[in-house]
Short mmCIF file of C-alpha atoms in Angstrom, two decimals:
data_model
loop_
_atom_site.label_atom_id
_atom_site.label_comp_id
_atom_site.label_asym_id
_atom_site.label_seq_id
_atom_site.Cartn_x
_atom_site.Cartn_y
_atom_site.Cartn_z
CA MET A 19 -18.49 -5.97 5.81
CA ARG A 20 -17.21 -9.06 4.00
CA LEU A 21 -15.02 -8.97 0.93
CA GLY A 22 -14.55 -11.73 -1.62
CA ILE A 23 -11.15 -11.51 -3.31
CA GLU A 24 -9.96 -13.29 -6.45
CA VAL A 25 -6.46 -12.75 -7.87
CA ASP A 26 -4.95 -14.48 -10.90
CA LEU A 27 -1.38 -13.87 -12.06
CA VAL A 28 0.33 -15.41 -15.08
CA TYR A 29 3.91 -14.41 -15.97
CA TRP A 30 6.63 -15.75 -18.22
CA PHE A 31 10.23 -16.15 -17.02
CA GLU A 32 12.98 -16.89 -19.54
CA ARG A 33 15.22 -18.33 -16.83
CA ALA A 34 14.86 -19.54 -13.24
CA THR A 35 14.16 -16.50 -11.06
CA ASP A 36 13.41 -15.87 -7.39
CA VAL A 37 10.11 -14.09 -6.75
CA LEU A 38 8.81 -12.49 -3.55
CA LEU A 39 5.01 -12.52 -3.62
CA GLN A 40 2.81 -10.42 -1.31
CA ILE A 41 -0.88 -10.89 -2.18
CA GLU A 42 -2.47 -12.57 0.85
CA ALA A 43 -4.73 -10.38 3.02
CA ALA A 44 -3.24 -9.84 6.47
CA ALA A 45 -4.86 -11.33 9.56
CA MET A 46 -5.38 -8.42 11.98
CA VAL A 47 -7.66 -7.37 14.82
CA ASP A 48 -9.92 -5.34 12.51
CA GLN A 49 -9.89 -7.77 9.58
CA ARG A 50 -10.44 -11.50 9.98
CA ILE A 51 -9.56 -14.17 7.45
CA VAL A 52 -12.73 -16.25 7.04
CA ALA A 53 -11.26 -18.45 4.31
CA GLU A 54 -8.35 -18.26 1.90
CA THR A 55 -6.20 -20.29 -0.47
CA LEU A 56 -2.98 -19.45 -2.26
CA THR A 57 -1.95 -21.74 -5.11
CA ILE A 58 1.34 -21.33 -6.98
CA TRP A 59 2.25 -23.44 -9.97
CA SER A 60 5.99 -24.05 -9.53
CA ASP A 61 8.34 -27.02 -9.49
CA ASP A 62 10.08 -25.57 -6.43
CA PRO A 63 8.75 -25.42 -2.86
CA ILE A 64 7.40 -22.09 -1.56
CA ARG A 65 8.41 -20.52 1.74
CA ALA A 66 6.56 -18.01 3.90
CA ALA A 67 8.23 -14.87 5.24
CA ILE A 68 6.67 -12.38 7.66
CA GLY A 69 5.78 -8.90 6.35
CA GLU A 70 6.98 -5.49 7.52
CA ASP A 71 6.03 -4.65 11.12
CA GLY A 72 4.89 -8.26 11.49
CA ILE A 73 1.85 -7.52 9.31
CA GLY A 74 0.86 -9.93 6.56
CA GLN A 75 2.85 -12.66 4.94
CA ARG A 76 5.22 -12.70 2.01
CA CYS A 77 5.91 -15.82 0.01
CA TRP A 78 9.18 -16.85 -1.62
CA THR A 79 8.76 -18.81 -4.83
CA ARG A 80 10.92 -19.85 -7.78
CA ALA A 81 9.70 -19.26 -11.33
CA ASP A 82 10.92 -20.69 -14.63
CA GLY A 83 8.95 -20.55 -17.87
CA GLN A 84 5.22 -19.97 -17.45
CA TRP A 85 4.41 -19.24 -13.82
CA ARG A 86 0.96 -18.88 -12.31
CA ALA A 87 -0.40 -17.84 -8.92
CA GLU A 88 -4.01 -17.84 -7.71
CA TYR A 89 -5.34 -16.29 -4.50
CA ARG A 90 -8.88 -16.60 -3.17
CA GLY A 91 -9.96 -15.01 0.07
CA THR A 92 -12.99 -14.09 2.14
CA ILE A 93 -12.22 -11.31 4.60
CA ALA A 94 -14.47 -9.93 7.36
CA ILE A 95 -13.83 -6.23 8.04
CA ASP A 96 -14.78 -4.81 11.44
CA ARG A 97 -13.44 -1.27 11.48
CA ALA A 98 -15.21 1.91 12.52
CA THR A 99 -14.81 5.13 10.58
CA ILE A 100 -12.75 7.61 12.60
CA ASP A 101 -12.86 11.38 12.19
CA LEU A 102 -9.21 12.46 11.94
CA LEU A 103 -9.91 16.11 12.74
CA PRO A 104 -9.99 15.99 16.57
CA LEU A 105 -7.09 13.55 17.00
CA ALA A 106 -4.12 14.94 18.91
CA ALA A 107 -0.58 15.24 17.60
CA THR A 108 2.28 13.26 19.13
CA PRO A 109 5.62 15.12 19.37
CA PRO A 110 8.38 13.23 17.55
CA ARG A 111 10.38 12.90 20.77
CA ASP A 112 7.54 10.87 22.31
CA LEU A 113 7.33 8.30 19.51
CA ASP A 114 8.45 4.71 20.05
CA GLY A 115 11.42 3.50 18.06
CA HIS A 116 9.43 1.37 15.61
CA LEU A 117 7.63 4.53 14.42
CA VAL A 118 10.75 6.57 13.66
CA PRO A 119 11.28 5.15 10.11
CA TYR A 120 7.81 6.43 9.23
CA LEU A 121 8.89 10.00 9.95
CA LEU A 122 11.95 9.83 7.69
CA PRO A 123 12.37 10.21 3.92
CA SER A 124 12.39 7.01 1.86
CA ARG A 125 13.01 6.11 -1.77
CA TYR A 126 9.63 7.19 -3.15
CA CYS A 127 8.67 9.53 -0.31
CA PRO A 128 11.28 12.32 -0.02
CA ALA A 129 9.46 13.92 2.90
CA ASP A 130 12.24 16.42 3.62
CA ARG A 131 11.57 18.10 0.28
CA PHE A 132 8.04 19.00 1.38
CA GLU A 133 8.73 20.55 4.78
CA GLY A 134 8.65 24.15 3.53
CA PHE A 135 5.45 23.58 1.58
CA VAL A 136 3.65 22.05 4.57
CA ARG A 137 4.79 24.86 6.89
CA ARG A 138 3.57 27.54 4.46
CA GLU A 139 0.34 26.01 3.19
CA PHE A 140 -0.86 24.44 6.43
CA ALA A 141 0.48 26.91 8.99
CA GLY A 142 -0.96 26.47 12.47
CA LEU A 143 -2.26 22.95 11.88
CA GLU A 144 -0.98 19.82 13.57
CA GLY A 145 -2.13 16.31 14.43
CA GLY A 146 -5.54 15.28 13.14
CA ALA A 147 -6.40 18.73 11.83
CA LEU A 148 -3.29 18.68 9.67
CA ALA A 149 -3.88 15.07 8.60
CA ALA A 150 -7.45 15.81 7.48
CA ALA A 151 -6.29 18.88 5.57
CA LEU A 152 -3.54 16.91 3.82
CA VAL A 153 -5.93 14.13 2.77
CA ASP A 154 -8.31 16.73 1.33
CA TRP A 155 -5.48 18.57 -0.43
CA VAL A 156 -4.15 15.44 -2.15
CA ALA A 157 -7.67 14.29 -3.08
CA THR A 158 -8.58 17.61 -4.69
CA SER A 159 -5.20 18.57 -6.17
CA LEU A 160 -4.46 15.38 -8.13
CA THR A 161 -6.14 13.89 -11.18
CA TYR A 162 -6.33 10.09 -11.36
CA ALA A 163 -4.63 9.01 -14.59
CA GLY A 164 -3.49 5.47 -15.35
CA ASN A 165 -0.65 6.49 -17.67
CA ALA A 166 0.64 9.39 -15.60
CA SER A 167 3.43 7.56 -13.79
CA THR A 168 5.90 4.68 -13.90
CA GLY A 169 7.60 2.45 -11.38
CA GLU A 170 10.21 5.18 -10.90
CA THR A 171 7.80 8.02 -10.09
CA THR A 172 8.36 9.61 -6.69
CA ALA A 173 6.07 11.80 -4.60
CA LEU A 174 8.04 14.83 -5.82
CA ASP A 175 7.25 13.90 -9.44
CA THR A 176 3.57 13.48 -8.57
CA PHE A 177 3.54 16.84 -6.78
CA ALA A 178 4.87 18.46 -9.95
CA SER A 179 2.58 16.67 -12.41
CA ARG A 180 -0.54 16.77 -10.21
CA SER A 181 -1.61 13.36 -11.54
CA GLY A 182 -1.07 9.69 -10.87
CA VAL A 183 -2.51 6.36 -9.77
CA CYS A 184 -3.32 5.11 -6.28
CA ARG A 185 0.30 4.45 -5.33
CA ASP A 186 1.18 8.03 -6.32
CA TYR A 187 -1.63 9.42 -4.18
CA ALA A 188 -0.41 7.31 -1.27
CA HIS A 189 3.24 8.34 -1.74
CA LEU A 190 2.35 12.03 -1.82
CA LEU A 191 0.07 11.86 1.23
CA VAL A 192 2.67 9.89 3.18
CA SER A 193 5.41 12.39 2.23
CA LEU A 194 3.33 15.40 3.25
CA ALA A 195 2.32 13.79 6.55
CA ARG A 196 5.92 12.96 7.44
CA ALA A 197 6.91 16.51 6.54
CA GLY A 198 4.30 17.63 9.10
CA ASN A 199 5.72 15.33 11.82
CA ILE A 200 2.97 12.72 11.45
CA PRO A 201 4.30 9.16 11.10
CA ALA A 202 2.89 7.72 7.89
CA ARG A 203 3.23 4.45 6.02
CA CYS A 204 2.02 3.02 2.73
CA VAL A 205 -0.45 0.15 2.66
CA SER A 206 -1.18 -2.32 -0.12
CA ALA A 207 -4.78 -3.39 0.05
CA TYR A 208 -7.90 -4.82 -1.52
CA ALA A 209 -11.03 -2.72 -1.79
CA PRO A 210 -14.28 -2.90 -3.76
CA GLY A 211 -15.03 -0.10 -6.20
CA VAL A 212 -11.44 0.45 -7.30
CA ASP A 213 -11.53 1.58 -10.92
CA PRO A 214 -9.90 0.01 -12.83
CA PRO A 215 -9.96 -3.16 -10.64
CA ASP A 216 -6.46 -3.78 -9.37
CA PHE A 217 -4.28 -3.99 -6.29
CA HIS A 218 -4.88 -0.80 -4.31
CA ALA A 219 -2.56 1.48 -2.33
CA VAL A 220 -3.57 3.78 0.52
CA ALA A 221 -1.88 5.46 3.48
CA GLU A 222 -1.98 5.00 7.24
CA LEU A 223 -1.31 7.91 9.57
CA TRP A 224 -0.26 7.57 13.22
CA LEU A 225 -2.43 9.78 15.42
CA GLU A 226 -3.30 9.58 19.10
CA GLY A 227 -1.62 6.23 19.64
CA SER A 228 -2.87 4.22 16.65
CA TRP A 229 -2.81 3.88 12.86
CA HIS A 230 -5.66 5.32 10.78
CA LEU A 231 -6.32 4.40 7.15
CA ALA A 232 -6.74 7.19 4.59
CA ASP A 233 -7.48 6.76 0.89
CA ALA A 234 -6.77 10.05 -0.87
CA THR A 235 -8.21 8.68 -4.13
CA ARG A 236 -11.53 8.47 -2.28
CA MET A 237 -12.30 5.19 -4.00
CA ALA A 238 -12.64 3.33 -0.70
CA GLY A 239 -13.72 4.06 2.83
CA CYS A 240 -11.64 2.79 5.75
CA GLY A 241 -14.33 0.19 6.53
CA ASP A 242 -14.01 -1.33 3.06
CA ILE A 243 -10.24 -1.87 2.98
CA ALA A 244 -8.44 -5.18 3.56
CA ARG A 245 -4.75 -4.61 4.22
CA VAL A 246 -2.19 -6.86 2.58
CA ALA A 247 1.08 -5.25 3.69
CA VAL A 248 2.54 -2.05 5.12
CA GLY A 249 5.87 -0.30 4.67
CA ARG A 250 7.82 2.87 4.04
CA ASP A 251 6.75 3.09 0.40
CA ALA A 252 6.08 0.93 -2.67
CA THR A 253 9.40 -0.86 -2.23
CA ASP A 254 8.06 -2.60 0.89
CA ILE A 255 4.48 -3.23 -0.24
CA ALA A 256 4.90 -4.40 -3.84
CA PHE A 257 2.61 -7.34 -4.63
CA MET A 258 5.46 -9.01 -6.52
CA THR A 259 9.19 -8.36 -6.45
CA VAL A 260 11.13 -10.15 -9.19
CA PHE A 261 14.85 -10.74 -8.69
CA GLY A 262 15.47 -10.82 -12.42
CA SER A 263 13.07 -10.17 -15.30
CA ALA A 264 9.55 -11.32 -16.14
CA GLN A 265 6.93 -10.77 -18.80
CA LEU A 266 3.29 -10.16 -17.86
CA MET A 267 0.88 -12.52 -19.65
CA GLU A 268 -2.35 -12.17 -17.63
CA GLN A 269 -3.31 -10.42 -14.42
CA SER A 270 -6.68 -9.82 -12.79
CA VAL A 271 -7.85 -8.63 -9.39
CA ARG A 272 -11.53 -8.87 -8.43
CA VAL A 273 -12.91 -7.61 -5.12
CA ARG A 274 -16.61 -7.69 -4.28
CA THR A 275 -18.77 -7.24 -1.20
CA LEU A 276 -20.47 -10.40 0.07
#
């Protein structure tokens, strides 16, 4: 599978502002960068910074007035679909240190608030069986609604409203998985078929010694997803973090199969 990615961002900044951009697809074993360019219209130099867990690349830039960024990429995906159901659980005590943060509550994923629910509703399940059940539960319990959440919405809010966008689906799945002792992280990504076309958010669950992608919106299969960044929640994987204020002028994300 090859994906062609085109991203155009145009924002207005009233005063000089630092911006942390995170829109380049990550080079990984199961996704190869065939070709890519990132162009930023700025009077100041840009500087690369490594992403969370060493995955992907952030970019520091300085914006003042009209600011524009353009990303073009061709990504080759070589990733088999894995059935989560038979995968074994890993006891928390056996996890390596770098996985521990993905068991703990975070800003948008208050996993501790879901422990009772997971114990009651999914009693007797663990590991891959629990993971598969959680993906199905989120997929069937939520309604995708573009105006159902804001940048402040947490997984607890989504659980109560039963609606949200892709980031809300990912936050809720990650929270439930952590509550069930499955390390889970959020992933920003590109995928074809996302409706409306935009940056996408999915989850990754740690089972039987490796990470496994899961899209609870069911818009994309794991073989169609190009990761951009990973992290505890949306704080870590935001495509753009503005250290000040900005006004959106134009934004488009186009992903197609080649």
